[in-house]
Amino acid sequence: KAGVTQTPRYLIKTRGQQVTLSCSPISGHRSVSWYQQTPGQGLQFLFEYFSETQRNKGNFPGRFSGRQFSNSRSEMNVSTLELGDSALYLCASSPGREINEQFFGPGTRLTVL
Amino acid sequence: QKEVEQNSGPLSVPEGAIASLNCTYSDRGSQSFFWYRQYSGKSPELIMFIYSNGDKEDGRFTAQLNKASQYVSLLIRDSQPSDSATYLCAVNPGGYQKVTFGIGTKLQVIP
């Protein structure tokens, strides 16, 4: 079974631009969570989707948004990029309705200049 | 604020020794607990999960949970240099609620 895939793997943007990241979960997994990872803050939860519904949201500004499609693929968008948005963005999928073990994708490394 | 706390390390142990990694959590009602390993430049991978008080063993790894003390630990026996990584503790309050991760403990196994 293929693992979680994320595209693109690397991205360089400038301040003020917007970016869209994509995540394809493991086949059959319906829950997708997004995390931001930085050296100082560790893994910070962004949001979680199940069956196209956002069930949980972390403490991030409204510039961060996401969605999930009927095939469980998910996208997250960051508008008006700031330097502090430079981070590794990780997507994780979980098989069931409850969020238990999560399987992470390789991440998207975003650099904002 | 529901938190998960870990010592960021680094924790250095000699090859062959037991590495003990610790994690405390603030939400007393938390239901499930996970340990992830993250190698430098890679994404986290699940190595253990535990739901009930006591010990759970899987090969060289043992997870220990004490809900009364709100404490979960990971023991790695016969530590190998390949175990050198950051170990993340994650806590699920239950059901659909978000999983909270600790900052991670960096483990260095010295040959």
GROMACS .gro file of C-alpha atoms in nm, chain A residues 19-72:
model
   54
   19VAL     CA    1   0.087   2.889  -0.145
   20THR     CA    2  -0.113   2.568  -0.178
   21LEU     CA    3   0.017   2.236  -0.049
   22SER     CA    4  -0.132   1.900  -0.135
   23CYS     CA    5  -0.159   1.573   0.055
   24SER     CA    6  -0.281   1.232  -0.058
   25PRO     CA    7  -0.350   0.997   0.235
   26ILE     CA    8  -0.300   0.625   0.246
   27SER     CA    9  -0.572   0.452   0.048
   28GLY     CA   10  -0.875   0.397   0.268
   29HIS     CA   11  -0.773   0.653   0.530
   30ARG     CA   12  -1.035   0.919   0.582
   31SER     CA   13  -0.876   1.145   0.842
   32VAL     CA   14  -0.608   1.392   0.738
   33SER     CA   15  -0.425   1.620   0.978
   34TRP     CA   16  -0.183   1.901   0.901
   35TYR     CA   17   0.107   2.012   1.117
   36GLN     CA   18   0.367   2.285   1.105
   37GLN     CA   19   0.710   2.190   1.233
   38THR     CA   20   0.978   2.441   1.325
   39PRO     CA   21   1.294   2.387   1.532
   40GLY     CA   22   1.178   2.603   1.820
   41GLN     CA   23   0.810   2.507   1.836
   42GLY     CA   24   0.807   2.144   1.740
   43LEU     CA   25   0.498   1.997   1.577
   44GLN     CA   26   0.209   2.242   1.589
   45PHE     CA   27  -0.139   2.123   1.490
   46LEU     CA   28  -0.303   2.320   1.209
   47PHE     CA   29  -0.628   2.136   1.132
   48GLU     CA   30  -0.785   1.797   1.081
   49TYR     CA   31  -1.039   1.680   0.827
   50PHE     CA   32  -1.262   1.376   0.815
   51SER     CA   33  -1.500   1.307   0.528
   52GLU     CA   34  -1.457   1.659   0.390
   53THR     CA   35  -1.540   1.821   0.727
   54GLN     CA   36  -1.297   2.017   0.938
   55ARG     CA   37  -1.330   1.868   1.285
   56ASN     CA   38  -1.046   2.043   1.464
   57LYS     CA   39  -0.846   2.359   1.417
   58GLY     CA   40  -0.529   2.474   1.586
   59ASN     CA   41  -0.430   2.822   1.698
   60PHE     CA   42  -0.319   2.964   1.367
   61PRO     CA   43  -0.436   3.284   1.199
   62GLY     CA   44  -0.704   3.279   0.934
   63ARG     CA   45  -0.436   3.302   0.663
   64PHE     CA   46  -0.406   2.927   0.707
   65SER     CA   47  -0.691   2.732   0.557
   66GLY     CA   48  -0.754   2.388   0.423
   67ARG     CA   49  -1.003   2.156   0.267
   68GLN     CA   50  -1.058   1.790   0.195
   69PHE     CA   51  -1.202   1.640  -0.117
   70SER     CA   52  -1.437   1.345  -0.156
   71ASN     CA   53  -1.143   1.114  -0.234
   72SER     CA   54  -0.984   1.216   0.102
   0.00000   0.00000   0.00000
